[in-house]
Amino acid sequence: MTARAPFGSLRRRLGAKAVPAPTRAVPAEQPSPQTPRGRWSPRTWLTASAFRLYAFLSARRRQLLPLTTRAANIVDSRLIVAPAGATLLRLMDRQLAKGSRLGRLLALTASTTLAAAAQIHLAASRKPSALRAVRILNLIFRSNVRARAGVGAQAYFTTLALCSAYDRIVREVPRPETIDSFAINFAAGVAHMYRGNLPVAAHFLTAASGDGNALRKLGAVHALAGDHVQAAACFKASVARDPRSVMAHQNYAGGYDPSTYTPSTWELEHAGELLIYDNLIQLGENFYHQGRYEDTFRSYQAALDHQDSLAAKWSIPDALIARIAGAGSIFDPALPVRLLGYEWVTLIGHVGFIDCHLRMAALGMLPRANYVLLAPASKVVNQPFLRLFDQHVTIIEDPALVDDLLPYQRLVGDQFIAVRGKDGIAEPWAHAASRAQVAWAEQQRLPIVKVPSELMQTATARLRAAGVTADWFVAMHIREGGYHGDGPGTTRQHRSANVGDYLDAIAAITARGGAVVRLGDRSMTPLRGMAGVFDYAHSDIKSAEMDLYLCAAARLFVGTTSGLTTAVQALGTPMLLVNCISNDCQFWHERTDFTVRPVYDRRARRYLSLRETYRQPLQALLIDTAVLARHGLEIHPNTAQDITAAVRYKLDCLDGIGRPLREGGPQLDRYRAALSGNPYNFGAALPVPAFLDRLPELLD
């Protein structure tokens, strides 16, 4: 469709036939003090249902990913980049020139097909491909987009919104106007909200407020404006339409399912005020994923402040406190309760976060409290790992008690996004965790948790029975993106790596007499026929217990900035982390060495220094390659030579035949000077000297 297609001709023909939908510019005003009631209509209901279906499928994205990826590949190969697509458009152009009914039918088919293609790519997490589909739609049906009319226009604006292309929407719809489309009003309102044009956002969301989701967004606009009275009114009205939507939210990783949730009377009665916290947290998360650092922490600061006001007004009922006390042996009735929601257990890296949270508490960075973890079995990604924390947190597994406690996260919940720092100012949780890791190393404290000897012995026997008989092994995790659906074709593929770049490093390990145990899941590229390599990710012995054992028993863990790294650091295993890139601080322990992915400035034709890269607002942009590209920046992977040299250096250090950078010298001084503006960015870890030698501009 993109090759030799008559876009200009089609645009002129369709534009000449289009009847512009009436739009009326209206002045931007502050949100009305009255809660909008909105109008119900079948079309509004249908469009709102489509949004809810999208949310339902998004919550199950990981399970559906193999199917959606296959569908996206078919759409691309058979239509978008295939000659068949261009042929269809040329036929459509000829029929429109004749004024035939077939031409109009083909136009409708093309518009619907492009809209569907965009949604398929979104389901496969391929936002660039989804944007390409609607750009083609815009090229052909520009008159409909300008008139805000038809399925094509709705698909165009909806896809832009779902891809967070808010700047484009704001350019398309820069000021208030009357639009007879729920989807376009909703998309325009959300876009202006995220770009700080709150009166304009309120105008469009008020027009869409016949739907509960639009009311939630309108409430978020009021919350951003600091008007909690109107925010609460909108949130309360949205819950009246769907009572289950009152379910507490503290992090998207929780994978909350309101369809099975039964709200309490207290929660429903005070839904408006309680949901201010949830929505400020969601706003912060969404700004975070857009790379907007200041907006992110402005939202988190407001959320923490509101949580304080809620805690001053209400508390967890005594009956629930008694049930918590009965669920664990370490509960201290003299201490307050802090709730850790089940987003702390849904991913293995998040279970590792518990370790750092406890370190912060032990160092006095967090208050002494009963840390109560909500961990229903259906949410726990690795039970053996979680069980290591039995003597440090009260773990609640009873689903009924979990649901009863969930609403009180708004009062006393701890999340891993932001904490109260100095003078109550919001500090990124990862930054606080990094400070804790540095202090832990300076005080030479031991790991908090340890894998039981019985599990270690049993797992050792299983590994040997599987054929790994070397005296020692390196656990290697080469992130590929299949697990989270952010591999090739997505804007997060820069977090993944190419297995081929690690083959020389694997050979360097086996040449020293060690084995390599490749960790991961079955979505990864198989490693077959390599001497000394055990592809555990595709093996029959894979289990939660073996995952934990391999992370703890390895002589060395080779990984990157993935969740598994966070789990490994909690166990104290030596780590070498390569191909690292993150918009967050990394709370790595003192037994860690690393290399980063350098950031290349296409305009200046040079690599940015560490000082330039790891400071705000640039560091926040590292979350998304599309955001970086708009600033003329790109991320380059480590070379095979970088990875091999790093492995040899780390093994030399472990063997006592190499001089670690941490022993001091001019290079260490230059590195610390380069990070002086953000000294905790990599926790207690240090870079590999050979990597700094190859790219000296990193320290300039």
PDB file of C-alpha atoms in Angstrom, residues 397-556:
ATOM      1  CA  GLU A 397      -2.593 -14.521  50.762  1.00  0.00           C
ATOM      2  CA  ASP A 398      -6.303 -14.811  51.604  1.00  0.00           C
ATOM      3  CA  PRO A 399      -8.091 -13.282  48.562  1.00  0.00           C
ATOM      4  CA  ALA A 400     -10.985 -12.032  50.707  1.00  0.00           C
ATOM      5  CA  LEU A 401      -8.659 -10.193  53.093  1.00  0.00           C
ATOM      6  CA  VAL A 402      -6.681  -8.833  50.140  1.00  0.00           C
ATOM      7  CA  ASP A 403      -9.865  -7.338  48.663  1.00  0.00           C
ATOM      8  CA  ASP A 404     -10.899  -5.923  52.041  1.00  0.00           C
ATOM      9  CA  LEU A 405      -7.520  -4.219  52.471  1.00  0.00           C
ATOM     10  CA  LEU A 406      -7.134  -2.999  48.905  1.00  0.00           C
ATOM     11  CA  PRO A 407      -9.130   0.261  49.338  1.00  0.00           C
ATOM     12  CA  TYR A 408      -6.850   1.323  52.202  1.00  0.00           C
ATOM     13  CA  GLN A 409      -3.808   1.566  49.918  1.00  0.00           C
ATOM     14  CA  ARG A 410      -5.002   5.124  49.366  1.00  0.00           C
ATOM     15  CA  LEU A 411      -4.339   5.838  53.038  1.00  0.00           C
ATOM     16  CA  VAL A 412      -1.229   3.817  53.884  1.00  0.00           C
ATOM     17  CA  GLY A 413      -0.064   2.229  50.626  1.00  0.00           C
ATOM     18  CA  ASP A 414       3.587   2.146  49.589  1.00  0.00           C
ATOM     19  CA  GLN A 415       4.391   1.974  45.888  1.00  0.00           C
ATOM     20  CA  PHE A 416       7.723   1.742  44.050  1.00  0.00           C
ATOM     21  CA  ILE A 417       7.273   4.973  42.114  1.00  0.00           C
ATOM     22  CA  ALA A 418       7.879   7.748  44.607  1.00  0.00           C
ATOM     23  CA  VAL A 419       8.595   8.179  48.310  1.00  0.00           C
ATOM     24  CA  ARG A 420       8.523  11.164  50.596  1.00  0.00           C
ATOM     25  CA  GLY A 421      12.001  12.606  50.532  1.00  0.00           C
ATOM     26  CA  LYS A 422      13.539  15.551  52.340  1.00  0.00           C
ATOM     27  CA  ASP A 423      10.922  18.000  53.630  1.00  0.00           C
ATOM     28  CA  GLY A 424       8.162  15.774  52.239  1.00  0.00           C
ATOM     29  CA  ILE A 425       9.192  16.379  48.621  1.00  0.00           C
ATOM     30  CA  ALA A 426       8.530  13.428  46.296  1.00  0.00           C
ATOM     31  CA  GLU A 427      11.705  11.516  45.466  1.00  0.00           C
ATOM     32  CA  PRO A 428      11.820   8.826  42.772  1.00  0.00           C
ATOM     33  CA  TRP A 429      11.639   5.465  44.544  1.00  0.00           C
ATOM     34  CA  ALA A 430      14.507   4.115  42.428  1.00  0.00           C
ATOM     35  CA  HIS A 431      16.715   7.057  43.437  1.00  0.00           C
ATOM     36  CA  ALA A 432      16.000   6.412  47.114  1.00  0.00           C
ATOM     37  CA  ALA A 433      16.704   2.700  46.589  1.00  0.00           C
ATOM     38  CA  SER A 434      20.033   3.561  44.950  1.00  0.00           C
ATOM     39  CA  ARG A 435      21.007   5.739  47.903  1.00  0.00           C
ATOM     40  CA  ALA A 436      20.118   2.852  50.183  1.00  0.00           C
ATOM     41  CA  GLN A 437      22.261   0.456  48.165  1.00  0.00           C
ATOM     42  CA  VAL A 438      25.267   2.766  48.442  1.00  0.00           C
ATOM     43  CA  ALA A 439      24.795   3.145  52.215  1.00  0.00           C
ATOM     44  CA  TRP A 440      24.340  -0.640  52.569  1.00  0.00           C
ATOM     45  CA  ALA A 441      27.647  -1.219  50.793  1.00  0.00           C
ATOM     46  CA  GLU A 442      29.468   1.409  52.836  1.00  0.00           C
ATOM     47  CA  GLN A 443      28.269  -0.270  56.040  1.00  0.00           C
ATOM     48  CA  GLN A 444      29.231  -3.707  54.626  1.00  0.00           C
ATOM     49  CA  ARG A 445      25.852  -5.168  55.436  1.00  0.00           C
ATOM     50  CA  LEU A 446      24.957  -8.663  54.228  1.00  0.00           C
ATOM     51  CA  PRO A 447      21.936  -9.516  52.017  1.00  0.00           C
ATOM     52  CA  ILE A 448      18.613  -9.566  53.849  1.00  0.00           C
ATOM     53  CA  VAL A 449      17.446 -12.878  52.376  1.00  0.00           C
ATOM     54  CA  LYS A 450      19.097 -16.236  51.683  1.00  0.00           C
ATOM     55  CA  VAL A 451      17.919 -19.253  49.713  1.00  0.00           C
ATOM     56  CA  PRO A 452      17.343 -22.301  52.010  1.00  0.00           C
ATOM     57  CA  SER A 453      20.079 -24.937  51.861  1.00  0.00           C
ATOM     58  CA  GLU A 454      17.537 -27.690  51.158  1.00  0.00           C
ATOM     59  CA  LEU A 455      16.391 -25.945  47.963  1.00  0.00           C
ATOM     60  CA  MET A 456      20.027 -25.358  46.926  1.00  0.00           C
ATOM     61  CA  GLN A 457      20.942 -29.030  47.359  1.00  0.00           C
ATOM     62  CA  THR A 458      17.892 -30.348  45.510  1.00  0.00           C
ATOM     63  CA  ALA A 459      18.325 -27.888  42.636  1.00  0.00           C
ATOM     64  CA  THR A 460      22.056 -28.655  42.340  1.00  0.00           C
ATOM     65  CA  ALA A 461      21.217 -32.316  41.833  1.00  0.00           C
ATOM     66  CA  ARG A 462      18.607 -31.466  39.199  1.00  0.00           C
ATOM     67  CA  LEU A 463      21.050 -29.260  37.286  1.00  0.00           C
ATOM     68  CA  ARG A 464      23.705 -31.980  37.281  1.00  0.00           C
ATOM     69  CA  ALA A 465      21.157 -34.546  36.158  1.00  0.00           C
ATOM     70  CA  ALA A 466      20.350 -32.213  33.243  1.00  0.00           C
ATOM     71  CA  GLY A 467      23.985 -32.396  32.142  1.00  0.00           C
ATOM     72  CA  VAL A 468      25.613 -29.323  33.728  1.00  0.00           C
ATOM     73  CA  THR A 469      28.610 -30.883  35.504  1.00  0.00           C
ATOM     74  CA  ALA A 470      31.148 -28.036  35.389  1.00  0.00           C
ATOM     75  CA  ASP A 471      32.557 -26.850  38.706  1.00  0.00           C
ATOM     76  CA  TRP A 472      30.962 -23.451  38.237  1.00  0.00           C
ATOM     77  CA  PHE A 473      28.511 -21.728  35.929  1.00  0.00           C
ATOM     78  CA  VAL A 474      27.541 -18.289  34.717  1.00  0.00           C
ATOM     79  CA  ALA A 475      23.816 -17.505  34.609  1.00  0.00           C
ATOM     80  CA  MET A 476      23.140 -15.408  31.509  1.00  0.00           C
ATOM     81  CA  HIS A 477      19.979 -13.475  30.699  1.00  0.00           C
ATOM     82  CA  ILE A 478      19.829 -11.873  27.250  1.00  0.00           C
ATOM     83  CA  ARG A 479      16.627  -9.857  27.194  1.00  0.00           C
ATOM     84  CA  GLU A 480      14.744 -10.192  23.891  1.00  0.00           C
ATOM     85  CA  GLY A 481      11.409  -8.507  24.644  1.00  0.00           C
ATOM     86  CA  GLY A 482       9.079 -11.439  23.954  1.00  0.00           C
ATOM     87  CA  TYR A 483       7.911 -11.715  27.562  1.00  0.00           C
ATOM     88  CA  HIS A 484       6.722  -8.112  27.738  1.00  0.00           C
ATOM     89  CA  GLY A 485       5.945  -7.662  24.055  1.00  0.00           C
ATOM     90  CA  ASP A 486       8.499  -4.899  23.499  1.00  0.00           C
ATOM     91  CA  GLY A 487      10.754  -6.554  20.966  1.00  0.00           C
ATOM     92  CA  PRO A 488      11.301  -5.650  17.283  1.00  0.00           C
ATOM     93  CA  GLY A 489       8.840  -3.139  15.881  1.00  0.00           C
ATOM     94  CA  THR A 490       8.102  -1.492  19.232  1.00  0.00           C
ATOM     95  CA  THR A 491       9.368   1.732  20.773  1.00  0.00           C
ATOM     96  CA  ARG A 492      10.898  -0.200  23.690  1.00  0.00           C
ATOM     97  CA  GLN A 493      13.041  -2.598  21.662  1.00  0.00           C
ATOM     98  CA  HIS A 494      16.172  -0.726  22.785  1.00  0.00           C
ATOM     99  CA  ARG A 495      15.922  -2.588  26.108  1.00  0.00           C
ATOM    100  CA  SER A 496      16.474  -5.908  24.326  1.00  0.00           C
ATOM    101  CA  ALA A 497      19.634  -7.394  22.823  1.00  0.00           C
ATOM    102  CA  ASN A 498      20.862  -9.587  19.977  1.00  0.00           C
ATOM    103  CA  VAL A 499      21.862 -13.090  21.092  1.00  0.00           C
ATOM    104  CA  GLY A 500      24.525 -13.237  18.378  1.00  0.00           C
ATOM    105  CA  ASP A 501      26.491 -10.462  20.088  1.00  0.00           C
ATOM    106  CA  TYR A 502      27.039 -12.728  23.116  1.00  0.00           C
ATOM    107  CA  LEU A 503      28.501 -15.803  21.400  1.00  0.00           C
ATOM    108  CA  ASP A 504      32.161 -14.770  21.796  1.00  0.00           C
ATOM    109  CA  ALA A 505      31.550 -13.938  25.463  1.00  0.00           C
ATOM    110  CA  ILE A 506      29.990 -17.381  25.962  1.00  0.00           C
ATOM    111  CA  ALA A 507      33.067 -18.951  24.377  1.00  0.00           C
ATOM    112  CA  ALA A 508      35.308 -16.950  26.723  1.00  0.00           C
ATOM    113  CA  ILE A 509      33.435 -18.399  29.720  1.00  0.00           C
ATOM    114  CA  THR A 510      33.524 -22.002  28.560  1.00  0.00           C
ATOM    115  CA  ALA A 511      37.226 -21.674  27.658  1.00  0.00           C
ATOM    116  CA  ARG A 512      37.908 -21.058  31.362  1.00  0.00           C
ATOM    117  CA  GLY A 513      36.111 -24.233  32.369  1.00  0.00           C
ATOM    118  CA  GLY A 514      32.757 -22.765  33.310  1.00  0.00           C
ATOM    119  CA  ALA A 515      29.331 -23.560  31.937  1.00  0.00           C
ATOM    120  CA  VAL A 516      26.758 -21.053  30.730  1.00  0.00           C
ATOM    121  CA  VAL A 517      23.149 -21.456  31.850  1.00  0.00           C
ATOM    122  CA  ARG A 518      20.880 -19.322  29.717  1.00  0.00           C
ATOM    123  CA  LEU A 519      17.901 -17.922  31.686  1.00  0.00           C
ATOM    124  CA  GLY A 520      14.625 -16.617  30.335  1.00  0.00           C
ATOM    125  CA  ASP A 521      11.366 -17.887  28.862  1.00  0.00           C
ATOM    126  CA  ARG A 522      10.311 -19.898  25.824  1.00  0.00           C
ATOM    127  CA  SER A 523       9.808 -16.805  23.667  1.00  0.00           C
ATOM    128  CA  MET A 524      13.593 -16.450  23.412  1.00  0.00           C
ATOM    129  CA  THR A 525      15.784 -17.525  20.503  1.00  0.00           C
ATOM    130  CA  PRO A 526      16.937 -21.104  21.227  1.00  0.00           C
ATOM    131  CA  LEU A 527      20.670 -21.706  21.778  1.00  0.00           C
ATOM    132  CA  ARG A 528      21.314 -25.124  20.301  1.00  0.00           C
ATOM    133  CA  GLY A 529      24.455 -27.134  19.752  1.00  0.00           C
ATOM    134  CA  MET A 530      26.829 -24.900  21.724  1.00  0.00           C
ATOM    135  CA  ALA A 531      29.364 -26.741  23.864  1.00  0.00           C
ATOM    136  CA  GLY A 532      29.156 -25.841  27.538  1.00  0.00           C
ATOM    137  CA  VAL A 533      25.797 -24.057  27.167  1.00  0.00           C
ATOM    138  CA  PHE A 534      22.597 -25.234  28.849  1.00  0.00           C
ATOM    139  CA  ASP A 535      19.533 -23.509  27.407  1.00  0.00           C
ATOM    140  CA  TYR A 536      17.516 -23.570  30.613  1.00  0.00           C
ATOM    141  CA  ALA A 537      14.895 -21.236  29.111  1.00  0.00           C
ATOM    142  CA  HIS A 538      13.788 -24.067  26.798  1.00  0.00           C
ATOM    143  CA  SER A 539      14.497 -26.978  29.149  1.00  0.00           C
ATOM    144  CA  ASP A 540      12.223 -29.458  30.896  1.00  0.00           C
ATOM    145  CA  ILE A 541      13.570 -28.603  34.364  1.00  0.00           C
ATOM    146  CA  LYS A 542      12.385 -24.997  34.321  1.00  0.00           C
ATOM    147  CA  SER A 543      10.498 -24.115  37.518  1.00  0.00           C
ATOM    148  CA  ALA A 544      10.154 -21.319  40.047  1.00  0.00           C
ATOM    149  CA  GLU A 545      12.551 -23.136  42.416  1.00  0.00           C
ATOM    150  CA  MET A 546      15.164 -23.586  39.692  1.00  0.00           C
ATOM    151  CA  ASP A 547      14.832 -19.926  38.668  1.00  0.00           C
ATOM    152  CA  LEU A 548      15.666 -18.914  42.212  1.00  0.00           C
ATOM    153  CA  TYR A 549      18.499 -21.432  42.576  1.00  0.00           C
ATOM    154  CA  LEU A 550      20.242 -20.402  39.344  1.00  0.00           C
ATOM    155  CA  CYS A 551      20.146 -16.735  40.353  1.00  0.00           C
ATOM    156  CA  ALA A 552      21.649 -17.549  43.766  1.00  0.00           C
ATOM    157  CA  ALA A 553      24.166 -20.296  42.887  1.00  0.00           C
ATOM    158  CA  ALA A 554      25.790 -18.754  39.817  1.00  0.00           C
ATOM    159  CA  ARG A 555      29.384 -17.664  40.180  1.00  0.00           C
ATOM    160  CA  LEU A 556      28.402 -14.717  38.016  1.00  0.00           C
TER     161      LEU A 556
END
